[in-house]
Coordinates of C-alpha atoms and ligand atoms in Angstrom, one line a residue:
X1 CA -26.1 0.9 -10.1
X2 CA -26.6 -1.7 -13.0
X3 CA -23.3 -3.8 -13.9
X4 CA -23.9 -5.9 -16.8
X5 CA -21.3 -7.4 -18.9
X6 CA -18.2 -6.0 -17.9
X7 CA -18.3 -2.2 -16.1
X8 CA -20.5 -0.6 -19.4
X9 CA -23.8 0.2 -17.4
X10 CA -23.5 3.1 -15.2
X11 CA -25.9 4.6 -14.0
X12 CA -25.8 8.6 -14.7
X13 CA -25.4 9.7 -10.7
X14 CA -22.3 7.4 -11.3
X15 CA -20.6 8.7 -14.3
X16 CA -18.3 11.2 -14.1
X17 CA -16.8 13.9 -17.0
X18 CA -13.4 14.6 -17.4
X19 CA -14.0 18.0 -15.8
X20 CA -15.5 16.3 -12.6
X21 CA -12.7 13.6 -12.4
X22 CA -10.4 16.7 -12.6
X23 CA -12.0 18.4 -10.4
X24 CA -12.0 15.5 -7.8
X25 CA -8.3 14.9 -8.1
X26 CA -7.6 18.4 -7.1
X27 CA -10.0 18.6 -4.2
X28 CA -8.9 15.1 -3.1
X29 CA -5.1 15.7 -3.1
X30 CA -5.5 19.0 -1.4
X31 CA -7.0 17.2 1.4
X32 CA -4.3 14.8 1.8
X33 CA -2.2 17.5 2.1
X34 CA -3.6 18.9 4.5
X35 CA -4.1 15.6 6.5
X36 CA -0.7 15.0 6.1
X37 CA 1.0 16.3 9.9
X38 CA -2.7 17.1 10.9
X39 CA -4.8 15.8 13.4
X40 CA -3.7 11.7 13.0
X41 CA -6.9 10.5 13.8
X42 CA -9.3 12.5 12.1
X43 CA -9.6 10.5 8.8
X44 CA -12.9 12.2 8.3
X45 CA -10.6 15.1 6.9
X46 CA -9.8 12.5 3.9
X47 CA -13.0 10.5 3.1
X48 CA -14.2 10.2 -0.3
X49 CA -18.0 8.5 -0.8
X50 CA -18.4 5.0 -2.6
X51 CA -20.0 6.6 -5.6
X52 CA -17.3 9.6 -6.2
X53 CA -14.9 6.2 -6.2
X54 CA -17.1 3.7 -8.3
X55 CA -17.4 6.4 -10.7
X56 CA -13.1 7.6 -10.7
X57 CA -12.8 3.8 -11.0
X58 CA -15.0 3.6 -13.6
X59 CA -13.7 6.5 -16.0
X60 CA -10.3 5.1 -15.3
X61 CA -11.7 1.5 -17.0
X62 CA -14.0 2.7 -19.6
X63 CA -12.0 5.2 -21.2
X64 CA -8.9 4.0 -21.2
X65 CA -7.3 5.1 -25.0
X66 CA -9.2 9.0 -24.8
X67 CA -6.9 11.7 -24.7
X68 CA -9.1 12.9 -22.3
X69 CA -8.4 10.1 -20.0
X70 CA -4.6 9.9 -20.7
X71 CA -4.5 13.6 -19.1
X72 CA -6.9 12.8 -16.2
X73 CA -4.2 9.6 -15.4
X74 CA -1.6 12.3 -15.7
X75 CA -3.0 14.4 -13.0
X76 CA -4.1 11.3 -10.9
X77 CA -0.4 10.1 -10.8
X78 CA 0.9 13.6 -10.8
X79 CA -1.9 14.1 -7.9
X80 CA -1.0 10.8 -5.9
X81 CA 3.7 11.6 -6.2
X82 CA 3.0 14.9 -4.6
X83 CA 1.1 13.7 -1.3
X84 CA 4.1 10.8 -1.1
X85 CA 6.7 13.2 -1.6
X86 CA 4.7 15.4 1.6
X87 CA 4.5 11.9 3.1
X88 CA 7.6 10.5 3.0
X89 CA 10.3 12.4 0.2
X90 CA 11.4 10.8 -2.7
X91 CA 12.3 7.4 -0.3
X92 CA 11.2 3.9 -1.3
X93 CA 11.8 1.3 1.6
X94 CA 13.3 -2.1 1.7
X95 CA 11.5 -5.3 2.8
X96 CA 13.4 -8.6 2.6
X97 CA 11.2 -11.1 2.0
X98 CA 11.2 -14.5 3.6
X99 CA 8.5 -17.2 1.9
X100 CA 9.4 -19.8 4.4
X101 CA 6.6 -22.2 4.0
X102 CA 4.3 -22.7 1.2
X103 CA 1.9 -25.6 2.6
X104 CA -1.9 -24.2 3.1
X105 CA -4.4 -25.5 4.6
X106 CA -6.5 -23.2 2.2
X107 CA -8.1 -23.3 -1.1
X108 CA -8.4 -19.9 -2.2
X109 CA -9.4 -20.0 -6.1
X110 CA -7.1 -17.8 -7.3
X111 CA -3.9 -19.0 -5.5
X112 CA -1.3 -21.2 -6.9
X113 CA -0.3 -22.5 -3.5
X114 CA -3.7 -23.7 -2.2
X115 CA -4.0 -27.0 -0.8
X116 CA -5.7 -28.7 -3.8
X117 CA -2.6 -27.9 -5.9
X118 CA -1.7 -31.1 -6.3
X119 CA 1.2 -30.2 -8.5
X120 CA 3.4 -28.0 -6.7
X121 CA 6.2 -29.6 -4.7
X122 CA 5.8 -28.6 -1.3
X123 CA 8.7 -27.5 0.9
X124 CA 9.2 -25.6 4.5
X125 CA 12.5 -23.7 5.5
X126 CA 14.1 -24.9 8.6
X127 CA 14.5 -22.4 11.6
X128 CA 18.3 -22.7 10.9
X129 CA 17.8 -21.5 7.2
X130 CA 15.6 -18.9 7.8
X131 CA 17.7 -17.2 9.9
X132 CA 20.2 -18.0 7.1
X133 CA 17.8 -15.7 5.0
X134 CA 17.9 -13.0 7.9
X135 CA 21.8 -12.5 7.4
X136 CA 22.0 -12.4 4.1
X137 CA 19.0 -9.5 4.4
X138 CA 21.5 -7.8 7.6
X139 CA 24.4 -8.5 5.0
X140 CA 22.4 -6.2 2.5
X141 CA 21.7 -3.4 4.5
X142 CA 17.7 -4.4 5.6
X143 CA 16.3 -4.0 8.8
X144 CA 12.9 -5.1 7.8
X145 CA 12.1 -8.7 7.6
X146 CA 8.4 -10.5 6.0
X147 CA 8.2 -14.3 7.4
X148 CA 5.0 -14.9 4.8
X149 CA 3.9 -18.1 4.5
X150 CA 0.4 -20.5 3.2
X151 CA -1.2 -20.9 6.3
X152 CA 0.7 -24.4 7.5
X153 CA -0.7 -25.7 10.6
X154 CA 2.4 -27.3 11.5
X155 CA 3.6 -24.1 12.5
X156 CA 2.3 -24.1 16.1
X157 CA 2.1 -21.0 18.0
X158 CA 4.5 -22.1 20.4
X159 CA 7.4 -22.6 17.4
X160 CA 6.3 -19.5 15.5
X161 CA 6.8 -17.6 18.8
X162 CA 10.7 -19.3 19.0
X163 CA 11.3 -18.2 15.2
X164 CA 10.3 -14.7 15.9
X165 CA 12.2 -14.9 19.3
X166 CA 15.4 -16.1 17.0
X167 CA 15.0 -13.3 14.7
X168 CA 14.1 -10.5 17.9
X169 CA 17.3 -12.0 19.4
X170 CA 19.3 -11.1 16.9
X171 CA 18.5 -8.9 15.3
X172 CA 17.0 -5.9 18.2
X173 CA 16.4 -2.8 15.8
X174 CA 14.9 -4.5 12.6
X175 CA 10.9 -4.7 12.2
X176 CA 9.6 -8.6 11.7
X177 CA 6.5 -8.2 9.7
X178 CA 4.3 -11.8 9.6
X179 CA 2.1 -12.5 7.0
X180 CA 0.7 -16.2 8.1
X181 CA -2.8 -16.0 7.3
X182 CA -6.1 -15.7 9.8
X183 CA -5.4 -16.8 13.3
X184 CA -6.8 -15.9 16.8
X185 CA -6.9 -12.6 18.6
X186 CA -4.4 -15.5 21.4
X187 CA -2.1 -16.7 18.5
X188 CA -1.9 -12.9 17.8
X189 CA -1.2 -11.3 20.8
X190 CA 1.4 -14.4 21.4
X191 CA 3.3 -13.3 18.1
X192 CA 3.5 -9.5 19.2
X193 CA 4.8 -10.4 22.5
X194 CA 7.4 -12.3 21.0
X195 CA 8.4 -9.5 19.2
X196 CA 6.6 -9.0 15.9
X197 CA 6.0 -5.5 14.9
X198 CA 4.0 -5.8 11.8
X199 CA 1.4 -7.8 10.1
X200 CA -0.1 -8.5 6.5
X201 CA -3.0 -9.9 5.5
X202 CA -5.0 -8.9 2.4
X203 CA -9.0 -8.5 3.0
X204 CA -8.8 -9.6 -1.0
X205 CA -12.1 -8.3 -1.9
X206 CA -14.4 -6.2 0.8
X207 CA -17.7 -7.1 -0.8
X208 CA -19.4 -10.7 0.8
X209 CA -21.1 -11.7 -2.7
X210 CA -17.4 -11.0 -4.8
X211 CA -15.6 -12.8 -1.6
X212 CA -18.2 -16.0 -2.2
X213 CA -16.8 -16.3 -5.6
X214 CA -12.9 -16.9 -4.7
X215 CA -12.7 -18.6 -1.6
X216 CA -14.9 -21.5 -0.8
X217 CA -17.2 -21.9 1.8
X218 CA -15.2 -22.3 5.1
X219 CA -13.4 -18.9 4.3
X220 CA -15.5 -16.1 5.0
X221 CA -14.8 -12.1 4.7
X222 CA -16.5 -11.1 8.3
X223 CA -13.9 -13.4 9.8
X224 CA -11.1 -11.7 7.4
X225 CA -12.4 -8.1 8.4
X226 CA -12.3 -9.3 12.3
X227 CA -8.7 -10.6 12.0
X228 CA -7.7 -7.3 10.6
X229 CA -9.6 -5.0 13.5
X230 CA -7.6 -8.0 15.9
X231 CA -4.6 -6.9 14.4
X232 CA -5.0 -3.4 14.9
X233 CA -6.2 -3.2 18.0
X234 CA -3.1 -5.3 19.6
X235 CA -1.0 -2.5 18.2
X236 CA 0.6 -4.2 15.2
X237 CA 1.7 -2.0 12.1
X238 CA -1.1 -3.4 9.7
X239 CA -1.5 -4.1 5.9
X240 CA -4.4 -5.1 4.4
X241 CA -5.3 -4.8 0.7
X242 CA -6.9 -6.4 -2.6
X243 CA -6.7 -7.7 -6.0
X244 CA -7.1 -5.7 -8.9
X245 CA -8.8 -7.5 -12.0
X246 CA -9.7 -10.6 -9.8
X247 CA -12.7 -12.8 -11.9
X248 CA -15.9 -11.1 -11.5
X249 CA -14.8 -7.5 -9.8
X250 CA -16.7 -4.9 -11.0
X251 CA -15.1 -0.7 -10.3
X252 CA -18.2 -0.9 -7.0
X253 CA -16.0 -3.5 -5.9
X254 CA -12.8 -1.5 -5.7
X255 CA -14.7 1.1 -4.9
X256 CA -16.0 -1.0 -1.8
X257 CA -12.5 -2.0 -1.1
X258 CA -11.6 1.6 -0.9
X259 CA -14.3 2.1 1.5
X260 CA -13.0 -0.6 3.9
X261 CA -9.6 1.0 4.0
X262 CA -10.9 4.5 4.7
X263 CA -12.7 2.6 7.7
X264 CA -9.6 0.6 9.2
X265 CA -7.1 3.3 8.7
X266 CA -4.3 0.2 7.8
X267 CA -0.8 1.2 7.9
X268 CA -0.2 -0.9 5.1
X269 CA -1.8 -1.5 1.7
X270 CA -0.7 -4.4 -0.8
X271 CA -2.2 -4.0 -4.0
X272 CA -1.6 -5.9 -7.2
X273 CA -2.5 -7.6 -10.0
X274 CA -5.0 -10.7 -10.3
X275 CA -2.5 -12.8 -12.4
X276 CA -3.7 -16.6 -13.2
X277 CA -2.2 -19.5 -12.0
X278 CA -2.0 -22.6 -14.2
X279 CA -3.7 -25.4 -12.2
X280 CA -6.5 -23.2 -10.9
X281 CA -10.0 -22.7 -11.8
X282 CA -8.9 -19.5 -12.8
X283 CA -6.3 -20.5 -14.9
X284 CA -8.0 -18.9 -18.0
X285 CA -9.3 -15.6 -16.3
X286 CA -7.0 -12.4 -18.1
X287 CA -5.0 -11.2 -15.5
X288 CA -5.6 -7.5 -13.9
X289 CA -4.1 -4.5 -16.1
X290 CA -1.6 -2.1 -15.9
X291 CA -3.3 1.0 -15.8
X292 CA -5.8 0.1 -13.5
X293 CA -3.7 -1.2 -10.8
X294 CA -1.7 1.9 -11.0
X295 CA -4.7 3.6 -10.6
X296 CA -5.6 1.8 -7.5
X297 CA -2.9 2.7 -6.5
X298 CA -2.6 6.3 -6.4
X299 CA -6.7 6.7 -5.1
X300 CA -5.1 4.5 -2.3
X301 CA -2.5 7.2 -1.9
X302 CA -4.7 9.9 -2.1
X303 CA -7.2 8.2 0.8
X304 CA -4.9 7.3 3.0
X305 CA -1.9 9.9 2.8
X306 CA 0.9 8.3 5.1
X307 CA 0.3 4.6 3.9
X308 CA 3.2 2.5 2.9
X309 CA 2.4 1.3 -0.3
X310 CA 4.5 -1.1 -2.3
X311 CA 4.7 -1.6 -5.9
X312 CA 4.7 -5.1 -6.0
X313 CA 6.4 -7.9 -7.4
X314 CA 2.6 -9.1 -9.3
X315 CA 3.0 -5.6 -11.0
X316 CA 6.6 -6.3 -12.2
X317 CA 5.4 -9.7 -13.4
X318 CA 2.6 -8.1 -15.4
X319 CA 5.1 -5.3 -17.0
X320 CA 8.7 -5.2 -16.9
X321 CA 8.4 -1.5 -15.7
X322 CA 5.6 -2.2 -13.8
X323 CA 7.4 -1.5 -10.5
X324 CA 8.7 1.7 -11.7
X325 CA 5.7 2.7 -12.8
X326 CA 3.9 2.0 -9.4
X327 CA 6.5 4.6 -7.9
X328 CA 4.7 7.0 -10.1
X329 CA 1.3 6.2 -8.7
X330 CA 2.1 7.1 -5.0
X331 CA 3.8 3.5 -4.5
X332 CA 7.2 3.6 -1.8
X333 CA 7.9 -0.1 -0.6
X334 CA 9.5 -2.6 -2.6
X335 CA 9.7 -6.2 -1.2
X336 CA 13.0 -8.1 -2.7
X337 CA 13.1 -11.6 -2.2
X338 CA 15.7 -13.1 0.4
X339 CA 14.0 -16.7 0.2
X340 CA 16.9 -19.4 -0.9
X341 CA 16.7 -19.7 -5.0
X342 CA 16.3 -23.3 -4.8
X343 CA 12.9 -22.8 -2.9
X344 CA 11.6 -19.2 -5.2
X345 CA 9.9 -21.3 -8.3
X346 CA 8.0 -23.2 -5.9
X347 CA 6.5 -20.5 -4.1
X348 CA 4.2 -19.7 -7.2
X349 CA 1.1 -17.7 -6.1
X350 CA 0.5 -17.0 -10.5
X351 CA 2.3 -17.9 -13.5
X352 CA 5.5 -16.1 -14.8
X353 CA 6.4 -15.0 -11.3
X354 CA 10.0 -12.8 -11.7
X355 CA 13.1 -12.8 -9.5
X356 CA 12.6 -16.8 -9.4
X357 CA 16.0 -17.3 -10.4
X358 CA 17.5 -13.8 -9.0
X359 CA 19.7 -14.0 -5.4
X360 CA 19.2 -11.5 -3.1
X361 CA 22.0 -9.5 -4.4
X362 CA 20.5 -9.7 -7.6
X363 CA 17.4 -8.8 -6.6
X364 CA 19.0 -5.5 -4.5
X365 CA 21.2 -4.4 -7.4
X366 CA 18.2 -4.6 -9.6
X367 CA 15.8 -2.7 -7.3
X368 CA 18.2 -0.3 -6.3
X369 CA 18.4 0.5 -10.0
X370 CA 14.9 1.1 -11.0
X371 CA 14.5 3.1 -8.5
X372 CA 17.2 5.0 -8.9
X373 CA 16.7 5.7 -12.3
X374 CA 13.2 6.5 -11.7
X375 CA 13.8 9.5 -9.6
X376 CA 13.9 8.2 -6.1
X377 CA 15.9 6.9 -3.3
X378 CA 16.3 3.3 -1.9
X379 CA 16.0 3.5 2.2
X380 CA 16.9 0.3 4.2
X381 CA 15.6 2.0 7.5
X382 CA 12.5 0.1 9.1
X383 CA 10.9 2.6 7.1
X384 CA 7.6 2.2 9.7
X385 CA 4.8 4.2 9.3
X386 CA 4.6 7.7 10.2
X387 CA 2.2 6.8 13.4
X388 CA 5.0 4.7 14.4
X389 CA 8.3 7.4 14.5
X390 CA 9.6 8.5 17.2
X391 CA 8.5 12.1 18.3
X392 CA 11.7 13.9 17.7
X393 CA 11.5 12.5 14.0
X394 CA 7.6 13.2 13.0
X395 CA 7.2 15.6 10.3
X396 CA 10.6 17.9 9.4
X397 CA 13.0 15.3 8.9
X398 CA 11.2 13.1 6.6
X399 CA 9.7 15.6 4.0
Ligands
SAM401 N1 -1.3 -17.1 3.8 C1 -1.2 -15.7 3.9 C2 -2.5 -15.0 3.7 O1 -3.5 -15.7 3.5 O2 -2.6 -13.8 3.8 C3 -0.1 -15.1 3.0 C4 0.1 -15.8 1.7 S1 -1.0 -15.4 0.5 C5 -0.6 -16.5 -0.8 C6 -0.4 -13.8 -0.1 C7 -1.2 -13.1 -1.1 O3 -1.0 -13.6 -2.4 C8 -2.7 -13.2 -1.0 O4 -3.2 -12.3 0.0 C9 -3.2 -12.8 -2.4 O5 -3.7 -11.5 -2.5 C10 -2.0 -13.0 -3.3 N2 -2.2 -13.9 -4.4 C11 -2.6 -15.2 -4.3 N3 -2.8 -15.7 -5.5 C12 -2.6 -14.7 -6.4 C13 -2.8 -14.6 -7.8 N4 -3.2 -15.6 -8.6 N5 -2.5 -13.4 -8.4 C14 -2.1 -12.3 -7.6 N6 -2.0 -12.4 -6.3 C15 -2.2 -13.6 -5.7
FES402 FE1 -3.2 -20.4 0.7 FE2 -4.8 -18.7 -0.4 S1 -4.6 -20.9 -0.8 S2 -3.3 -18.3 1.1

């Protein structure tokens, strides 16, 4: 395929009608249905080729007033609810998020936090205040934590290890998720023995050539990808996930990012909008859109049936109903802030981030409402993936 300013060129074997993207909807979602309570390991039952994906993704981007296209989106949402609902009901689940430390060593392009950032006042959370942060959350109802954080080398394995301990301690029945960035399989394995359940770390882009053109040269994807098959092999809950509308991608991008997940089988999948952070060299890239993000969102849904899938705080930024709208697309995790407000404006990964000036309870009340009034249900269970339930609560009592 030929991709020449912007995502115009397709080649024919990669254009689809409306009929066909119909048409692969319907197939797609009644596979997922099907998967859904099947044989768990058998993802073959689900897979979907790169082109059939570069060319949904494709329609999706290239056709985006048609009538045509409004009713294919229709059916993709429409598609994308039903295999959550057979997934997990009507449920969206809680995650309070910690942002204790926002030194990196890194200097991802896109990030607002990376290490050349010279402007951003840096700050770290004591062990005492974050597990400040961790009653508050128990005050609220949670019983998942995120401890995400720039990768900060002063963080050694040995004091990570006590923080999760701390948390573990106290807290026995609530999931501690980390999202700290590419370590070793050792620092790993250390982390889950201390009692970390869960782990999140984006692949960003699954293509080497698009990866080469964020990060600089130390980073690298194979080391990425190898972090992540780490991660699931120690027996964390994983999360991986992407960009959408990062400079440069092209729809055989996402489609390639698509591809990656059907291979690793994450529990997990964060997806959100490229948004541009002032300071960058990205600073005057257009952020990611709307529709597509939501679109990603619901293929994402339709690949891997049982994911938890949030509708991030990037997608609230780009739209007020953004959120709401993720729901829609086969979204069901939202991530509220529990960070202290006097550290939120300085954890800025983009520009315009929301909730900066919110408190937790805000931040609950205001969550609980949208999703209310969208139709659905807040849950503050661990809300872990269905792998991850106990027999006796597999299929009948969720659905
Ligand atoms: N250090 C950890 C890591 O590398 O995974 C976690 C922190 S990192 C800042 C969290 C995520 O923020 C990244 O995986 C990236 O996808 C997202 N992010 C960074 N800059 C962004 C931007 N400008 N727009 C949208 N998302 C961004
Ligand atoms: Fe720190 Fe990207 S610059 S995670």
């Amino acid at each position: 395929m030929k991709i020449e300013a912007g995502w115009l060129f397709m080649a024919e074997d990669t254009k689809f009608t409306t009929a066909q993207v119909l048409s692969w909807i319907a197939g797609q979602k009644d596979k997922a249905l099907r998967f859904i309570g099947g044989t768990k390991d058998d993802m073959s039952v689900v897979l979907a080729s790169k082109n059939d994906l570069t060319s949904m993704i494709a329609f999706f981007a290239n056709k985006n007033s048609d009538e045509d296209a409004q009713d294919a989106r229709k059916a993709l949402a429409a598609a994308a609810l039903e295999v959550r609902h057979k997934a997990y009901g009507n449920r969206v689940f809680f995650r309070g998020l910690i942002e204790f430390t926002n030194y990196c060593k890194n200097d991802c392009y896109y990030c607002g936090i990376g290490r050349s950032q010279s402007q951003v006042h840096r700050y770290r959370l004591s062990d005492e205040e974050i597990l400040s942060c961790c009653r508050t959350g128990e005050k609220l109802g949670y019983h998942s934590f995120v401890l995400q954080g720039g990768e900060d080398p002063s963080y050694t394995d040995d004091h990570m290890c006590a923080i999760i301990r701390m948390i573990r301690g106290a807290y026995p029945n609530t999931a501690i998720t980390l999202s700290l960035g590419e370590k070793s399989h050792e620092s790993y394995l250390k982390y889950f023995e201390a009692g970390a359940n869960r782990y999140l770390l984006r692949h960003e882009t699954a293509t080497d050539e698009h990866y080469r053109l964020l990060h600089p040269e130390e980073l690298s994807l194979s080391h990425r990808k190898d972090c992540l098959y780490d991660l699931m092999s120690i027996g964390y809950q994983v999360g991986a996930g992407f960009m959408v509308g990062s400079p440069f991608q092209t729809p055989e991008n996402l489609a390639a990012d698509l591809v990656f997940l059907q291979e690793l089988a994450p529990h997990m999948v964060g997806i959100g909008p490229f948004i541009p952070s002032s300071g960058t060299r990205f600073a005057d890239f257009p952020a990611g859109s709307l529709q597509q993000t939501l679109v990603m969102l619901a293929l994402t849904r339709l690949l891997l049936p049982e994911v938890l899938l949030p509708s991030t705080t990037a997608l609230g930024t780009i739209d007020p109903l953004g959120r709401e709208k993720g729901f829609g697309y086969g979204a069901n995790v939202v991530m509220p802030n529990l960070s202290p407000t006097s550290v939120r404006a300085d954890y800025a990964l983009y520009d315009n981030k929301i909730c900066i000036g919110d408190d937790a309870v805000d931040c609950q009340k205001c969550l609980n409402g949208r999703i209310l009034r969208s139709g659905n249900m807040p849950d503050y269970t661990r809300g872990d993936h269905r792998d991850f339930l106990p027999e006796d609560i597999q299929t009948s009592d969720i659905v």
